[in-house]
JSON list of C-alpha atoms in Angstrom, two decimals:
[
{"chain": "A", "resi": 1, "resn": "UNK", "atom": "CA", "xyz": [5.42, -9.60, 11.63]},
{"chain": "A", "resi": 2, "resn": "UNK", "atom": "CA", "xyz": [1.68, -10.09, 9.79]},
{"chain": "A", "resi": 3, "resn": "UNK", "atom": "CA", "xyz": [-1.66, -10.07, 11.64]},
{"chain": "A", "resi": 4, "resn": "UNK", "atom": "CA", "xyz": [-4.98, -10.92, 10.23]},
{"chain": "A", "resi": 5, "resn": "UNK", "atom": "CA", "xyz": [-6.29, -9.88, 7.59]},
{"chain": "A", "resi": 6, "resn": "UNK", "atom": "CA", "xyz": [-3.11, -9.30, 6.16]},
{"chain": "A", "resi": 7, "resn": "UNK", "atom": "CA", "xyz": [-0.50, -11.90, 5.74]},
{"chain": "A", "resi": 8, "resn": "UNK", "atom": "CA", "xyz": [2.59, -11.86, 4.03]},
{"chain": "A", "resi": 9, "resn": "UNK", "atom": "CA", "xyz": [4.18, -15.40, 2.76]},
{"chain": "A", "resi": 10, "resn": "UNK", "atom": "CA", "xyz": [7.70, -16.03, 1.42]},
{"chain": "A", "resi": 11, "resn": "UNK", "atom": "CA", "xyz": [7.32, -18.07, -2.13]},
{"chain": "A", "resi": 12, "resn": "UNK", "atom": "CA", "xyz": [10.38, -20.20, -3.25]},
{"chain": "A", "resi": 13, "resn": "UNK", "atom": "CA", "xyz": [11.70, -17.40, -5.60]},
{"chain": "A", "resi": 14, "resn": "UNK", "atom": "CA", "xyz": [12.83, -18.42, -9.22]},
{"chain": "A", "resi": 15, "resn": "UNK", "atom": "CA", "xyz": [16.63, -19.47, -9.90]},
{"chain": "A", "resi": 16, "resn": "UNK", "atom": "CA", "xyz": [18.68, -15.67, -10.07]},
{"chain": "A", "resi": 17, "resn": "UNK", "atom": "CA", "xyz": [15.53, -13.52, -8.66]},
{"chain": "A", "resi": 18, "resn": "UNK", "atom": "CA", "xyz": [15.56, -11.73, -5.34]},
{"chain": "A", "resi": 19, "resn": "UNK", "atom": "CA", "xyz": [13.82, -12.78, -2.23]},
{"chain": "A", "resi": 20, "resn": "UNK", "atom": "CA", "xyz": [9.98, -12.31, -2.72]},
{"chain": "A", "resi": 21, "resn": "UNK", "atom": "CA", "xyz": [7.22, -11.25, -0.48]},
{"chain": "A", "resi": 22, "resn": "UNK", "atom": "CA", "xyz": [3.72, -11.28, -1.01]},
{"chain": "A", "resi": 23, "resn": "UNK", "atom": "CA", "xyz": [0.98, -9.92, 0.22]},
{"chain": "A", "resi": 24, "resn": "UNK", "atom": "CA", "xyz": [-2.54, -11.26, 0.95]},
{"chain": "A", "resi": 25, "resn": "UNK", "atom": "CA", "xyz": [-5.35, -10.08, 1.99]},
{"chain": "A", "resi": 26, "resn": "UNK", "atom": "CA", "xyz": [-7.02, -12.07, 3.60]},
{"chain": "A", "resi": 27, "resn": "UNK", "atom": "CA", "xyz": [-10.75, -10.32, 4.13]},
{"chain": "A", "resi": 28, "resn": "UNK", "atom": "CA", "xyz": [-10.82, -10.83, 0.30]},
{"chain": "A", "resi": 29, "resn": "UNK", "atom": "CA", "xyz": [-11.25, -6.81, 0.53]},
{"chain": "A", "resi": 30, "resn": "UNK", "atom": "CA", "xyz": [-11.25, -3.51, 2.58]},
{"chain": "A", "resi": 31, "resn": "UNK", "atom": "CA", "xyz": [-14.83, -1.70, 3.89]},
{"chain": "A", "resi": 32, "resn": "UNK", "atom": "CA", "xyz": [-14.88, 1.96, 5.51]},
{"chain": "A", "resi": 33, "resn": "UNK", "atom": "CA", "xyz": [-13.01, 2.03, 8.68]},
{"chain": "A", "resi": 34, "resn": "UNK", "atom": "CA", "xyz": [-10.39, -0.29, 8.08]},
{"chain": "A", "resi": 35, "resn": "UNK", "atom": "CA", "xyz": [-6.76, 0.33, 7.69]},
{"chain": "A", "resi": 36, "resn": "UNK", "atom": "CA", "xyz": [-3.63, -1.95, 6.40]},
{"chain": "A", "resi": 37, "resn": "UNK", "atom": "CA", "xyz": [-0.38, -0.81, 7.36]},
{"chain": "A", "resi": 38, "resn": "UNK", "atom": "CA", "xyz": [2.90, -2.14, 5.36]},
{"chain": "A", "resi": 39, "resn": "UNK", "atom": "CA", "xyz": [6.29, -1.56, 6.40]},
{"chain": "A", "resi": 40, "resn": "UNK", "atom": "CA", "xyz": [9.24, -2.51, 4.35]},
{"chain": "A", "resi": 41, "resn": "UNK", "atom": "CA", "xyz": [12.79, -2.10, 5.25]},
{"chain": "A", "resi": 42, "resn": "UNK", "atom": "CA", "xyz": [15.68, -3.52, 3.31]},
{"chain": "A", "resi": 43, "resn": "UNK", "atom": "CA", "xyz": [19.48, -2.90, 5.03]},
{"chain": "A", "resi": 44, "resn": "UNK", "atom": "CA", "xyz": [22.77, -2.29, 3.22]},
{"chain": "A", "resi": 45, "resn": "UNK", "atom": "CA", "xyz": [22.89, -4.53, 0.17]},
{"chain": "A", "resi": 46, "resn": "UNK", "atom": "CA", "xyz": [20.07, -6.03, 0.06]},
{"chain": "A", "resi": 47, "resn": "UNK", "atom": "CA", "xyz": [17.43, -7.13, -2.41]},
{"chain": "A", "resi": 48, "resn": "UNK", "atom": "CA", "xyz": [14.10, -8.05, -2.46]},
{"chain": "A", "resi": 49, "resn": "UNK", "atom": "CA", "xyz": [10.35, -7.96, -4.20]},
{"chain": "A", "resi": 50, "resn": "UNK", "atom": "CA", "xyz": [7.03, -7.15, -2.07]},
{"chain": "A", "resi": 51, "resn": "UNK", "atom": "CA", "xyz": [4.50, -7.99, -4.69]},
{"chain": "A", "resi": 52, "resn": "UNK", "atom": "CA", "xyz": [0.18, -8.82, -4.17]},
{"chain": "A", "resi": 53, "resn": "UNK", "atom": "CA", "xyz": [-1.22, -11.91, -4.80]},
{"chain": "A", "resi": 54, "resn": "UNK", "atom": "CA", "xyz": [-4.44, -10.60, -6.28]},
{"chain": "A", "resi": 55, "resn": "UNK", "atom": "CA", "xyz": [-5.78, -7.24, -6.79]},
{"chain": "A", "resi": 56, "resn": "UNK", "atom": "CA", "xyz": [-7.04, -5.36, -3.77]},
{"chain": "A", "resi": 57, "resn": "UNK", "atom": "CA", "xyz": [-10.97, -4.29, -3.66]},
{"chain": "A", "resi": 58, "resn": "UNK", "atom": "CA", "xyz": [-12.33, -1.35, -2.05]},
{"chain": "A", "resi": 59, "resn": "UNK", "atom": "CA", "xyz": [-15.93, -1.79, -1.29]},
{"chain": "A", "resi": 60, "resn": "UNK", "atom": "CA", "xyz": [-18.87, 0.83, -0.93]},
{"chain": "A", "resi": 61, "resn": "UNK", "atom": "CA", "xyz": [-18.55, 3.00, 2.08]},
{"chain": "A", "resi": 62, "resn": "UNK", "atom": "CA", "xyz": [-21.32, 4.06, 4.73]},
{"chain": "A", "resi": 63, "resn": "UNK", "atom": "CA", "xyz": [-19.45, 7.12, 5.15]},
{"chain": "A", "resi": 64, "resn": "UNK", "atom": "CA", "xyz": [-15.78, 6.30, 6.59]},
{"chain": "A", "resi": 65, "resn": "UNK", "atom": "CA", "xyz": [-12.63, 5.97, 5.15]},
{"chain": "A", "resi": 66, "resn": "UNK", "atom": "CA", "xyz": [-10.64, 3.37, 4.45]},
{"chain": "A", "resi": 67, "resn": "UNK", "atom": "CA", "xyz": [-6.67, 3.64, 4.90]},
{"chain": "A", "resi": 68, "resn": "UNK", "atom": "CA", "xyz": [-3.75, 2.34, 3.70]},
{"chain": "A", "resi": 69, "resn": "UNK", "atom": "CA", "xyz": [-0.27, 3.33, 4.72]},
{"chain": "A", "resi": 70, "resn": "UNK", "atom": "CA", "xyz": [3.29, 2.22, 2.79]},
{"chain": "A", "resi": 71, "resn": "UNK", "atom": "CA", "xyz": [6.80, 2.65, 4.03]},
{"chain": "A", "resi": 72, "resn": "UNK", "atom": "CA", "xyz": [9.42, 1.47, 2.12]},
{"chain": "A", "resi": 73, "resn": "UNK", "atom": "CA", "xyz": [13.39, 2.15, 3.25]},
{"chain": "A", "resi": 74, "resn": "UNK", "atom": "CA", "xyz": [16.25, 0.74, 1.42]},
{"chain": "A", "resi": 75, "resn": "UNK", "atom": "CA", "xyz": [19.58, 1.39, 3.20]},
{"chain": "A", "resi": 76, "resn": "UNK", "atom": "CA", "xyz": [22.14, 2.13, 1.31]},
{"chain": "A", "resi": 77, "resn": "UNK", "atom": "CA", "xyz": [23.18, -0.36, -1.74]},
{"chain": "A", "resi": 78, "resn": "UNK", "atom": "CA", "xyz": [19.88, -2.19, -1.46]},
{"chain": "A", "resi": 79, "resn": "UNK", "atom": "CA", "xyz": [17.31, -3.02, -4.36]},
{"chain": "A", "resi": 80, "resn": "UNK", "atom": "CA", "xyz": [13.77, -3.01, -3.14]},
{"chain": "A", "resi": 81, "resn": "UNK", "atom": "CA", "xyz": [10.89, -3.70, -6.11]},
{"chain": "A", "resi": 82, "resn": "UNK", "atom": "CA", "xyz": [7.50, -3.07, -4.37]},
{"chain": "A", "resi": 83, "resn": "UNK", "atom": "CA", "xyz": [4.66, -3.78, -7.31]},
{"chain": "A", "resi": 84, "resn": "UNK", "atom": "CA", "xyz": [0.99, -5.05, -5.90]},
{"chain": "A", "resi": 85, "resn": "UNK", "atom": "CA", "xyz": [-1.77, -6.05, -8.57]},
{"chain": "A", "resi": 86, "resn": "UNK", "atom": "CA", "xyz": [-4.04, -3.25, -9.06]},
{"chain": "A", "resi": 87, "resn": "UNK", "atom": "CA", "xyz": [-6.67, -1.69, -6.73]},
{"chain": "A", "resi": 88, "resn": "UNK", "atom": "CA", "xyz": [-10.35, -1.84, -7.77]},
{"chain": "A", "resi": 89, "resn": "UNK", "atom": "CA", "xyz": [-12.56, 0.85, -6.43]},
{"chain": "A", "resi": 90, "resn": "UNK", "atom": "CA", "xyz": [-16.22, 0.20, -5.71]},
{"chain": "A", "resi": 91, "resn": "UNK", "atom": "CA", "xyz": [-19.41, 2.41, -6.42]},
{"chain": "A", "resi": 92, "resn": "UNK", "atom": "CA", "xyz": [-19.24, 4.41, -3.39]},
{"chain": "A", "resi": 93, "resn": "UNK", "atom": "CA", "xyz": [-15.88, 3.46, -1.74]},
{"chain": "A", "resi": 94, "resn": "UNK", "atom": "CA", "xyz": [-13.98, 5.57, 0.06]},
{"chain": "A", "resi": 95, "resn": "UNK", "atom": "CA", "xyz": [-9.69, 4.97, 0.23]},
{"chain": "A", "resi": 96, "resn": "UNK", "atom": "CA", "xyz": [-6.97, 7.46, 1.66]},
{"chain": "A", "resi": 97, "resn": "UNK", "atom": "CA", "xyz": [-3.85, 5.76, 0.73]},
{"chain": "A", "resi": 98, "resn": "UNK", "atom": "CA", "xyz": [0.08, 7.43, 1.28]},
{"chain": "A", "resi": 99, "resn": "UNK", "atom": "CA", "xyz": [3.02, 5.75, 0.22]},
{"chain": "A", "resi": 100, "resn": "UNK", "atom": "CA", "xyz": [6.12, 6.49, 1.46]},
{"chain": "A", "resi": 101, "resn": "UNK", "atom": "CA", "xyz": [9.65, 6.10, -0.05]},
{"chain": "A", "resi": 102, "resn": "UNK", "atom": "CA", "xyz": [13.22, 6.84, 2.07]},
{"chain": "A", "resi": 103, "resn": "UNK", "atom": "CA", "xyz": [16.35, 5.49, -0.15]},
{"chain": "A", "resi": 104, "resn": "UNK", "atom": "CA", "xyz": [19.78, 6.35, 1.19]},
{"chain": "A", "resi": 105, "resn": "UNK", "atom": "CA", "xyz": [22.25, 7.18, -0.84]},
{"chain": "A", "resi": 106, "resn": "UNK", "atom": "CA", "xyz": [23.44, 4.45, -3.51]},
{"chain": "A", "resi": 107, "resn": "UNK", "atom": "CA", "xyz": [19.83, 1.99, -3.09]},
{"chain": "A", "resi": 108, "resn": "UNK", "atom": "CA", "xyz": [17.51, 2.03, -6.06]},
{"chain": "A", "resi": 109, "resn": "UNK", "atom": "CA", "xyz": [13.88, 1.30, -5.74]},
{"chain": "A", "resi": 110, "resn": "UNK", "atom": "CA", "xyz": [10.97, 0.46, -7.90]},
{"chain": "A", "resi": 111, "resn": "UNK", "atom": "CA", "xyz": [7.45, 1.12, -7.20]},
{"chain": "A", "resi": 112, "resn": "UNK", "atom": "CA", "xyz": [4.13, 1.62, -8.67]},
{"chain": "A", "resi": 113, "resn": "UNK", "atom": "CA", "xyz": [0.51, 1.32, -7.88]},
{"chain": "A", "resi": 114, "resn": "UNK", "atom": "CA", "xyz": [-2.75, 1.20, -10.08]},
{"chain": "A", "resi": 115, "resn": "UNK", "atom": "CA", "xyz": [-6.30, 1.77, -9.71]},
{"chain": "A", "resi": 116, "resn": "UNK", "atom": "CA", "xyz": [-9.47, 0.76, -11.38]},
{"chain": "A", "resi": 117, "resn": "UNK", "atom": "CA", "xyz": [-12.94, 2.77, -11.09]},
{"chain": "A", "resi": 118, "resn": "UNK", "atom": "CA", "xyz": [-15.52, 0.60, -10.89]},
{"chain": "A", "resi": 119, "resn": "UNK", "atom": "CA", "xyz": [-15.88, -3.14, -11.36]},
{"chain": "A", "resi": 120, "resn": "UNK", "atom": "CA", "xyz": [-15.47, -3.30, -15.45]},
{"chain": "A", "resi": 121, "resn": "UNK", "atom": "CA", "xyz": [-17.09, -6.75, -16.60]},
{"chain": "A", "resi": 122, "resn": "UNK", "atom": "CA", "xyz": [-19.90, -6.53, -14.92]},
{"chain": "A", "resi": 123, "resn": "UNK", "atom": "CA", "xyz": [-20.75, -2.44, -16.15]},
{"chain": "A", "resi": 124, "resn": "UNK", "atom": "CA", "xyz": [-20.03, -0.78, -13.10]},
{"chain": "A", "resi": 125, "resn": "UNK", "atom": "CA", "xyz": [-19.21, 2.95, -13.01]},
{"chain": "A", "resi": 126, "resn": "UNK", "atom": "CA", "xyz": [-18.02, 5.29, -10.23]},
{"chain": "A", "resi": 127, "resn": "UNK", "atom": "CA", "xyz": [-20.16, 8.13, -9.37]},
{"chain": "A", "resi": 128, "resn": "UNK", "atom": "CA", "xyz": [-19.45, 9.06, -5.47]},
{"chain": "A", "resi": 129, "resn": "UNK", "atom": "CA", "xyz": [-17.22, 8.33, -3.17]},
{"chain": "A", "resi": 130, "resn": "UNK", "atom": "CA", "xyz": [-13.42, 9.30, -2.43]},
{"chain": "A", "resi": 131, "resn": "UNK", "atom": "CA", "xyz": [-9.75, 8.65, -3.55]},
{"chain": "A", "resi": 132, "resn": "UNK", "atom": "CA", "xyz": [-6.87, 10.00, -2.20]},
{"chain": "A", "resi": 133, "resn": "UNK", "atom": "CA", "xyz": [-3.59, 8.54, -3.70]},
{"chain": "A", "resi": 134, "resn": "UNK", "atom": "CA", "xyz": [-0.22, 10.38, -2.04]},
{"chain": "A", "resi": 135, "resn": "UNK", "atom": "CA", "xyz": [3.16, 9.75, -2.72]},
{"chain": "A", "resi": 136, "resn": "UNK", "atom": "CA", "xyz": [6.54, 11.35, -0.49]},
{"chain": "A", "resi": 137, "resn": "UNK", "atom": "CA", "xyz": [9.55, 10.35, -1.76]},
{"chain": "A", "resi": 138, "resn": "UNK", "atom": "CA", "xyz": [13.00, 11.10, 0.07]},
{"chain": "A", "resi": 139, "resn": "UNK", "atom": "CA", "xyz": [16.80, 10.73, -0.54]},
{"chain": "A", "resi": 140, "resn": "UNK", "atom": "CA", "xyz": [19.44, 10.75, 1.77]},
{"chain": "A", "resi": 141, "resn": "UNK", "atom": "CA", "xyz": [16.50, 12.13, 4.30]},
{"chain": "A", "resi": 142, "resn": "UNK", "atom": "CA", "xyz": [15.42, 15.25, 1.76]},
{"chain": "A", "resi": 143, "resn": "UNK", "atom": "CA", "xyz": [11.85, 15.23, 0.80]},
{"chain": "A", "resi": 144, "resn": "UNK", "atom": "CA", "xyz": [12.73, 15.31, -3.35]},
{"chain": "A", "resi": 145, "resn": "UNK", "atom": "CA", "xyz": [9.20, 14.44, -4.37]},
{"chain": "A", "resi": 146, "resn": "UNK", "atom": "CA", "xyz": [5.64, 14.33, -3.60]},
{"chain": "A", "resi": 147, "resn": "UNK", "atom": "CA", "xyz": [2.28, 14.52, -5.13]},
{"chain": "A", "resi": 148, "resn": "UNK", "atom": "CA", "xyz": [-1.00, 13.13, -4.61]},
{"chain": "A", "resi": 149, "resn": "UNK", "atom": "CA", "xyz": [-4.39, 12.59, -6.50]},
{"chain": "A", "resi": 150, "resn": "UNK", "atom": "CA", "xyz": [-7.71, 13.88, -4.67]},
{"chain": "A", "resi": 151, "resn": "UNK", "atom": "CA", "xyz": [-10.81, 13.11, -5.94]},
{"chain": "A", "resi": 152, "resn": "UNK", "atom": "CA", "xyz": [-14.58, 12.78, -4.60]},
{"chain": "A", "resi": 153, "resn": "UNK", "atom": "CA", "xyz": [-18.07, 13.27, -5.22]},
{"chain": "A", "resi": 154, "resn": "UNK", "atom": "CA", "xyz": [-19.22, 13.56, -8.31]},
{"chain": "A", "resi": 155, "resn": "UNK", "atom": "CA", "xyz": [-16.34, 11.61, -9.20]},
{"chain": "A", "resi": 156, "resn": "UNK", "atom": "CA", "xyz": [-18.06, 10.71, -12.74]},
{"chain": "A", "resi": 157, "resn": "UNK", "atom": "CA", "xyz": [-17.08, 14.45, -13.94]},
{"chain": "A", "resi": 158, "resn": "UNK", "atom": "CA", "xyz": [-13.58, 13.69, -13.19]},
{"chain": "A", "resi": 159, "resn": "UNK", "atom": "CA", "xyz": [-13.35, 10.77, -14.89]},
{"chain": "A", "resi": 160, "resn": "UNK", "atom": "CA", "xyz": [-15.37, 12.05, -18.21]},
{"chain": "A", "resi": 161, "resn": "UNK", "atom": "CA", "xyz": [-13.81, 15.82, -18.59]},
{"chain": "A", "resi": 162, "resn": "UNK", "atom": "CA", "xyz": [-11.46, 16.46, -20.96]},
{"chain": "A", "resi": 163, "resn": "UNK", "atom": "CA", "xyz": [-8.84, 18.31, -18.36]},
{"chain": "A", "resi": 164, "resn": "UNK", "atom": "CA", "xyz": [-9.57, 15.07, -16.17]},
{"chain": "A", "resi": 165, "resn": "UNK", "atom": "CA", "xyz": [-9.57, 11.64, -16.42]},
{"chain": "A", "resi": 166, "resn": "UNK", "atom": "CA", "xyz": [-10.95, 12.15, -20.21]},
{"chain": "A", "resi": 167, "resn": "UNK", "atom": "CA", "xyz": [-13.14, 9.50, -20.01]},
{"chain": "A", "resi": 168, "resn": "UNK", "atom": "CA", "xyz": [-10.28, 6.67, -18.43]},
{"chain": "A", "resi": 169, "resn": "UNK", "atom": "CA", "xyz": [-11.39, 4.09, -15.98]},
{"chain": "A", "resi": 170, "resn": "UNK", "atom": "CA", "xyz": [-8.18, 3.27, -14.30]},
{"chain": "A", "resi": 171, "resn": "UNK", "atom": "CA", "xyz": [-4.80, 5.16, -13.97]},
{"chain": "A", "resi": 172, "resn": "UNK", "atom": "CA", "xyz": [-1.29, 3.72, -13.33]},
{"chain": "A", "resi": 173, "resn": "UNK", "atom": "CA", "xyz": [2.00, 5.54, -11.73]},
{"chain": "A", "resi": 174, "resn": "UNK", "atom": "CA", "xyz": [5.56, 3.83, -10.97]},
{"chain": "A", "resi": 175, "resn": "UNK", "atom": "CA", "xyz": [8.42, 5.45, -10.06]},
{"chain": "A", "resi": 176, "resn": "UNK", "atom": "CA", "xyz": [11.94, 4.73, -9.68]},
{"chain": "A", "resi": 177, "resn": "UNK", "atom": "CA", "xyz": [14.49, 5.91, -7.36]},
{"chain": "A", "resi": 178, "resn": "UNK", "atom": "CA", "xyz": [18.03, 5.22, -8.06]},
{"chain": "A", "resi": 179, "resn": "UNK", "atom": "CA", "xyz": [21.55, 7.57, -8.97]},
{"chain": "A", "resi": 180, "resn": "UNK", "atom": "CA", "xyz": [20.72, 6.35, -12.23]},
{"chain": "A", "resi": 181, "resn": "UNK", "atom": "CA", "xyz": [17.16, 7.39, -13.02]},
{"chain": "A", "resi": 182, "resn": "UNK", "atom": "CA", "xyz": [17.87, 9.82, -15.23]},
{"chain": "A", "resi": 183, "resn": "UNK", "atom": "CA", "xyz": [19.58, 7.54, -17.41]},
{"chain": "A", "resi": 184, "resn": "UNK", "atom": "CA", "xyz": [16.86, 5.26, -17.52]},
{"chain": "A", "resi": 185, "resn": "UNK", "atom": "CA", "xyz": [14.00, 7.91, -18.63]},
{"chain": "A", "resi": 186, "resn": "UNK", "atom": "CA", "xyz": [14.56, 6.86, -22.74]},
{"chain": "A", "resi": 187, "resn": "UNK", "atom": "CA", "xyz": [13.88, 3.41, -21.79]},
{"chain": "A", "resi": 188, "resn": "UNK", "atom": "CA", "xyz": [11.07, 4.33, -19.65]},
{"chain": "A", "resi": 189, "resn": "UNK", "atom": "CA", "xyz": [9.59, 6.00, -22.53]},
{"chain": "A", "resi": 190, "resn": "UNK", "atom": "CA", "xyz": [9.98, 3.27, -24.92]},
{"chain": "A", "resi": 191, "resn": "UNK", "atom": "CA", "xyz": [8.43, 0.69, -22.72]},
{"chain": "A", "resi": 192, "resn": "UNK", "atom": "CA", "xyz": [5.28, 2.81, -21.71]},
{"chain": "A", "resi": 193, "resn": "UNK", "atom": "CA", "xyz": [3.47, 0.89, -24.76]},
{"chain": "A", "resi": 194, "resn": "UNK", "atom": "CA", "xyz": [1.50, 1.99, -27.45]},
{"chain": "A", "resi": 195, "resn": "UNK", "atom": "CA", "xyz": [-0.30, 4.77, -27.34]},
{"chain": "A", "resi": 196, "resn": "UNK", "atom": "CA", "xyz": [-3.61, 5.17, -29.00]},
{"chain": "A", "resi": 197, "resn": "UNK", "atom": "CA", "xyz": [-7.70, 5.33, -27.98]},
{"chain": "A", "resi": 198, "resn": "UNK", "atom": "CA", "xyz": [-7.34, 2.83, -24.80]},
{"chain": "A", "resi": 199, "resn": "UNK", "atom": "CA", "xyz": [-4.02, 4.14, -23.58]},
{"chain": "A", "resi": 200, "resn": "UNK", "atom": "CA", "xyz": [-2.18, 6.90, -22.88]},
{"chain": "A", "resi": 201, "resn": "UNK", "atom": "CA", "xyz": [0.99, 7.30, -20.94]},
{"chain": "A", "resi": 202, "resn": "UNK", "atom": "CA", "xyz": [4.39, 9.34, -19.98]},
{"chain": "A", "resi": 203, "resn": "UNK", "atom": "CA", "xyz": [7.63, 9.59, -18.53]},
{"chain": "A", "resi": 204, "resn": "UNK", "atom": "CA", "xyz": [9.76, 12.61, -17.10]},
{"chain": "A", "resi": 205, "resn": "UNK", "atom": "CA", "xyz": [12.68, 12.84, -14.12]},
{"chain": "A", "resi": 206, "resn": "UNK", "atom": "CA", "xyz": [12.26, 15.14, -11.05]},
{"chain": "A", "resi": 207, "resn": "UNK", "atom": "CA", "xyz": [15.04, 15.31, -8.91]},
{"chain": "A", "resi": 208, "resn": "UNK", "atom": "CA", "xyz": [16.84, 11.74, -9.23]},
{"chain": "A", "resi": 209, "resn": "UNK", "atom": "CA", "xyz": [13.42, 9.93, -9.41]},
{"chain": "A", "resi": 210, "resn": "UNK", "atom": "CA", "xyz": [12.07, 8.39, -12.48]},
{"chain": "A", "resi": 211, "resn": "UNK", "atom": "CA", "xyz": [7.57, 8.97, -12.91]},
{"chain": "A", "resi": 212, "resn": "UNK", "atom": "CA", "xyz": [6.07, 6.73, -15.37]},
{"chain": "A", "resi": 213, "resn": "UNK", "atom": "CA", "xyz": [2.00, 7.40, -15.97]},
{"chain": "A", "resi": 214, "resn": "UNK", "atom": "CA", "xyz": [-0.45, 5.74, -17.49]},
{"chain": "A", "resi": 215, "resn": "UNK", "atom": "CA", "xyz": [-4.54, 6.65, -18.07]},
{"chain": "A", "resi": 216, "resn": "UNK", "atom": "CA", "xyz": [-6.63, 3.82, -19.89]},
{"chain": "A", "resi": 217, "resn": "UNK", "atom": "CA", "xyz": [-9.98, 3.46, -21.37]},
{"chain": "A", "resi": 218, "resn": "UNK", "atom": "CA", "xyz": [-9.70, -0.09, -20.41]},
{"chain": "A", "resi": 219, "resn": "UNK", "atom": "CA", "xyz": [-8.10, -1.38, -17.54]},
{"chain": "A", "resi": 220, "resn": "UNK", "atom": "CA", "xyz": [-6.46, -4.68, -19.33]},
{"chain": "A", "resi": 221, "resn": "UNK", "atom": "CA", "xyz": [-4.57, -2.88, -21.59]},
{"chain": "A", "resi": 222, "resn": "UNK", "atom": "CA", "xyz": [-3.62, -0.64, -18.40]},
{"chain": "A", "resi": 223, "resn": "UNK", "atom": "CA", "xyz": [-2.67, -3.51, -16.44]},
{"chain": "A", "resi": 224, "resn": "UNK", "atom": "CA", "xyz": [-0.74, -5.59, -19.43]},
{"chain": "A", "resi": 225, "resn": "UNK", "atom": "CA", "xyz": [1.72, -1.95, -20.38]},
{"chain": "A", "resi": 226, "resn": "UNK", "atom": "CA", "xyz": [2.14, -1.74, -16.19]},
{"chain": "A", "resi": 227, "resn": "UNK", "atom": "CA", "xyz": [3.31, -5.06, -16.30]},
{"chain": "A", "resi": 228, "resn": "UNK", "atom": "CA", "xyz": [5.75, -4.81, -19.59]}
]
């Protein structure tokens, strides 16, 4: 089920590759006072990727919020890879966005989201408005992890103090869920790309799930180690 202004269409996926789903908006962006709300559910076995077409905007706010809310629920067995393009904050927008994770025993899942302050090419920074980024992640039904990022007005000290942002524009987290994460955490770390002025990451385990992070000075070199 999809209702305007977001629709979800079912590409031909490549030879060997999972079913895909992706998601467009179709308001070409979200203002104060709207709210998106995605539900994903894959049963025993299963295996599919919910990906964006194009990176979602948040526009300046008049004072409400704007909210997004993500369930994702793989039975048990299932592979579920849930990876939109990043989201690009206005001057002055305001987003409240949870995502929610429940993998029975036996599924693995892989998800991550990224954000950009400000519109980059044309100079933009972020001074005001709000961002509130949670994450609750369950197994077998038990809460195992959650955290979320809160930040508003006068967002620019955030972003420039040293025990912030430390001067990064746009911030990346994925996490996967699986019996084998912990396995998996040496790779993670070797794929987080090279760190250095524009680009700092790091990976850790927390009860069975996998937490890859990324802050960047500039969001394409964000973007391009997300992707990798």
């Amino acid at each position: 089920y999809h209702h305007d202004p977001l629709r979800v269409v079912f590409p031909n996926p490549a030879p060997g590759e999972p079913p895909s789903a992706v998601l467009v908006t179709t308001s070409g962006g979200l203002v104060g006072g709207d709210r998106l709300d995605v539900d994903v559910t894959l049963e025993a076995d299963a295996q599919a990727m919910v990906l964006g077409q194009a990176a979602e905007k948040i526009y300046r706010s008049a004072g409400t919020d704007c909210r997004i809310a993500v369930g994702l629920r793989a039975d048990a067995g299932s592979w579920l890879e849930y990876l939109p393009q990043e989201t690009i904050l206005f001057e002055g927008a305001r987003m409240r966005r949870n995502t929610r994770i429940d993998a029975a025993p036996g599924a693995r899942v892989l998800a991550g989201e990224m954000l950009v302050f400000g519109r980059v090419a044309r100079g933009e920074t972020v001074t005001g408005g709000l961002v509130r980024d949670a994450w609750e992640i369950r197994r077998d039904g038990k809460l195992v992890w959650a955290d979320a990022l809160h930040m508003e007005t006068p967002l620019a000290e955030v972003l420039a103090h040293p025990a912030g942002f430390d001067g990064a524009i746009a911030c990346a987290t994925v996490v996967y869920v699986g019996d084998d994460a912990a396995e998996r955490l040496d790779f993670a770390r070797a794929a987080l790309g090279a760190e250095g002025a524009d680009l700092r990451g790091g990976a850790t385990v927390v009860n069975g799930v996998l937490i890859m992070r990324w802050l960047g000075r500039d969001a394409f070199t964000l973007r391009r180690a997300f992707g990798s």
